[in-house]
């Protein structure tokens, strides 16, 4: 079984029976995909799921009205290797993401999910961005470049 999370011609990640592969793509028009991470499922100790909030640019920020972009991240702890960290929402649709997370859970991979982001992702009645906003407000968290 193979999952492609995101658009294959853009930044995305893939899971098969043995590996997670994470691809990035430069913002330039003819940029080529680059394999950023190749992680054997058997070497994963745990996956932390968290979010970051980054200030968005634009005219509103120049006049003091700030808005933030929220990214949901995986920090994969790998046995005897450097951690692999990447944004799991790159070009994905929610069903792909839910399938990928469930597949990894079925492989007995431990998830560290301090703010119940997996439940938020699974709740199709709530937008992920709105859910992150609610988490920030309920926990009195700062917006500025934080890792939760």
Short mmCIF file of N, CA and C in Angstrom, two decimals, residues 52-107:
data_model
loop_
_atom_site.label_atom_id
_atom_site.label_comp_id
_atom_site.label_asym_id
_atom_site.label_seq_id
_atom_site.Cartn_x
_atom_site.Cartn_y
_atom_site.Cartn_z
N UNK A 52 3.12 25.35 14.49
CA UNK A 52 3.83 26.61 14.60
C UNK A 52 2.94 27.69 14.00
N UNK A 53 3.14 28.90 14.46
CA UNK A 53 2.40 30.04 13.93
C UNK A 53 3.42 31.07 13.44
N UNK A 54 3.29 31.44 12.19
CA UNK A 54 4.22 32.38 11.59
C UNK A 54 3.47 33.61 11.12
N UNK A 55 4.00 34.81 11.37
CA UNK A 55 3.32 36.01 10.89
C UNK A 55 3.26 36.02 9.37
N UNK A 56 2.11 36.41 8.84
CA UNK A 56 1.96 36.51 7.39
C UNK A 56 2.36 37.92 6.97
N UNK A 57 2.90 38.05 5.78
CA UNK A 57 3.29 39.36 5.26
C UNK A 57 2.09 40.10 4.71
N UNK A 58 2.37 41.23 4.13
CA UNK A 58 1.31 41.98 3.46
C UNK A 58 1.08 43.33 4.09
N UNK A 59 0.19 44.08 3.48
CA UNK A 59 -0.08 45.46 3.89
C UNK A 59 -0.64 45.53 5.30
N UNK A 60 -1.46 44.57 5.69
CA UNK A 60 -2.06 44.61 7.03
C UNK A 60 -0.99 44.60 8.11
N UNK A 61 0.05 43.81 7.91
CA UNK A 61 1.11 43.75 8.92
C UNK A 61 1.87 45.06 9.01
N UNK A 62 1.97 45.79 7.92
CA UNK A 62 2.69 47.06 7.95
C UNK A 62 1.95 48.12 8.75
N UNK A 63 0.65 47.97 8.89
CA UNK A 63 -0.11 48.94 9.69
C UNK A 63 -0.49 48.38 11.05
N UNK A 64 0.09 47.25 11.43
CA UNK A 64 -0.10 46.72 12.78
C UNK A 64 -1.25 45.75 12.96
N UNK A 65 -1.90 45.30 11.89
CA UNK A 65 -2.95 44.29 11.99
C UNK A 65 -2.31 42.96 11.58
N UNK A 66 -1.99 42.15 12.56
CA UNK A 66 -1.23 40.94 12.28
C UNK A 66 -2.16 39.74 12.10
N UNK A 67 -1.79 38.92 11.14
CA UNK A 67 -2.46 37.63 10.97
C UNK A 67 -1.35 36.58 10.89
N UNK A 68 -1.72 35.36 11.18
CA UNK A 68 -0.73 34.30 11.29
C UNK A 68 -1.14 33.10 10.45
N UNK A 69 -0.13 32.43 9.93
CA UNK A 69 -0.33 31.16 9.22
C UNK A 69 0.08 30.05 10.18
N UNK A 70 -0.75 29.06 10.30
CA UNK A 70 -0.47 27.93 11.18
C UNK A 70 -0.03 26.74 10.35
N UNK A 71 1.05 26.12 10.77
CA UNK A 71 1.54 24.91 10.11
C UNK A 71 1.49 23.77 11.12
N UNK A 72 1.00 22.63 10.68
CA UNK A 72 1.01 21.44 11.52
C UNK A 72 2.22 20.62 11.10
N UNK A 73 3.02 20.26 12.08
CA UNK A 73 4.33 19.67 11.82
C UNK A 73 4.44 18.27 12.42
N UNK A 74 5.27 17.45 11.78
CA UNK A 74 5.75 16.20 12.36
C UNK A 74 7.21 16.40 12.74
N UNK A 75 7.56 15.96 13.93
CA UNK A 75 8.95 15.86 14.36
C UNK A 75 9.16 14.37 14.61
N UNK A 76 9.77 13.69 13.67
CA UNK A 76 9.93 12.24 13.75
C UNK A 76 11.27 11.93 14.41
N UNK A 77 11.19 11.28 15.56
CA UNK A 77 12.40 10.85 16.26
C UNK A 77 12.81 9.50 15.68
N UNK A 78 14.04 9.47 15.15
CA UNK A 78 14.54 8.29 14.43
C UNK A 78 15.69 7.69 15.22
N UNK A 79 15.67 6.38 15.38
CA UNK A 79 16.73 5.68 16.11
C UNK A 79 18.09 6.00 15.50
N UNK A 80 19.01 6.46 16.33
CA UNK A 80 20.41 6.71 15.95
C UNK A 80 20.57 7.68 14.78
N UNK A 81 19.60 8.56 14.56
CA UNK A 81 19.70 9.54 13.48
C UNK A 81 19.14 10.87 13.95
N UNK A 82 19.39 11.90 13.16
CA UNK A 82 18.81 13.22 13.41
C UNK A 82 17.31 13.16 13.16
N UNK A 83 16.55 13.92 13.94
CA UNK A 83 15.10 13.97 13.75
C UNK A 83 14.76 14.54 12.37
N UNK A 84 13.63 14.11 11.84
CA UNK A 84 13.09 14.64 10.58
C UNK A 84 11.88 15.50 10.93
N UNK A 85 11.92 16.77 10.55
CA UNK A 85 10.84 17.70 10.86
C UNK A 85 10.29 18.25 9.55
N UNK A 86 8.95 18.20 9.41
CA UNK A 86 8.35 18.73 8.18
C UNK A 86 6.88 19.08 8.40
N UNK A 87 6.40 19.98 7.56
CA UNK A 87 5.01 20.42 7.56
C UNK A 87 4.16 19.33 6.90
N UNK A 88 3.17 18.84 7.61
CA UNK A 88 2.35 17.74 7.06
C UNK A 88 1.18 18.23 6.23
N UNK A 89 0.96 19.52 6.16
CA UNK A 89 -0.20 20.06 5.43
C UNK A 89 0.13 20.55 4.03
N UNK A 90 1.31 20.29 3.52
CA UNK A 90 1.68 20.82 2.20
C UNK A 90 0.82 20.20 1.10
N UNK A 91 -0.14 20.98 0.61
CA UNK A 91 -0.95 20.55 -0.52
C UNK A 91 -1.84 19.34 -0.26
N UNK A 92 -2.07 19.02 0.98
CA UNK A 92 -2.84 17.80 1.29
C UNK A 92 -4.33 18.09 1.33
N UNK A 93 -5.08 17.03 1.20
CA UNK A 93 -6.48 17.13 1.57
C UNK A 93 -6.65 16.33 2.86
N UNK A 94 -7.67 16.63 3.58
CA UNK A 94 -7.85 16.06 4.92
C UNK A 94 -7.96 14.54 4.90
N UNK A 95 -8.64 13.98 3.92
CA UNK A 95 -8.78 12.51 3.86
C UNK A 95 -7.43 11.83 3.71
N UNK A 96 -6.55 12.38 2.86
CA UNK A 96 -5.20 11.83 2.70
C UNK A 96 -4.46 11.84 4.02
N UNK A 97 -4.56 12.95 4.71
CA UNK A 97 -3.86 13.12 5.98
C UNK A 97 -4.37 12.15 7.03
N UNK A 98 -5.67 12.00 7.13
CA UNK A 98 -6.26 11.06 8.08
C UNK A 98 -5.81 9.63 7.77
N UNK A 99 -5.84 9.25 6.51
CA UNK A 99 -5.40 7.90 6.13
C UNK A 99 -3.94 7.67 6.49
N UNK A 100 -3.10 8.65 6.23
CA UNK A 100 -1.67 8.51 6.52
C UNK A 100 -1.42 8.36 8.02
N UNK A 101 -2.06 9.20 8.83
CA UNK A 101 -1.88 9.12 10.28
C UNK A 101 -2.39 7.78 10.80
N UNK A 102 -3.55 7.34 10.33
CA UNK A 102 -4.09 6.04 10.77
C UNK A 102 -3.18 4.89 10.36
N UNK A 103 -2.61 4.97 9.18
CA UNK A 103 -1.68 3.94 8.73
C UNK A 103 -0.48 3.86 9.66
N UNK A 104 0.08 5.02 10.01
CA UNK A 104 1.23 5.04 10.91
C UNK A 104 0.86 4.53 12.30
N UNK A 105 -0.31 4.88 12.77
CA UNK A 105 -0.77 4.36 14.07
C UNK A 105 -0.92 2.84 14.02
N UNK A 106 -1.45 2.32 12.92
CA UNK A 106 -1.62 0.87 12.77
C UNK A 106 -0.29 0.13 12.70
N UNK A 107 0.79 0.87 12.40
CA UNK A 107 2.14 0.30 12.40
C UNK A 107 2.76 0.38 13.81
#
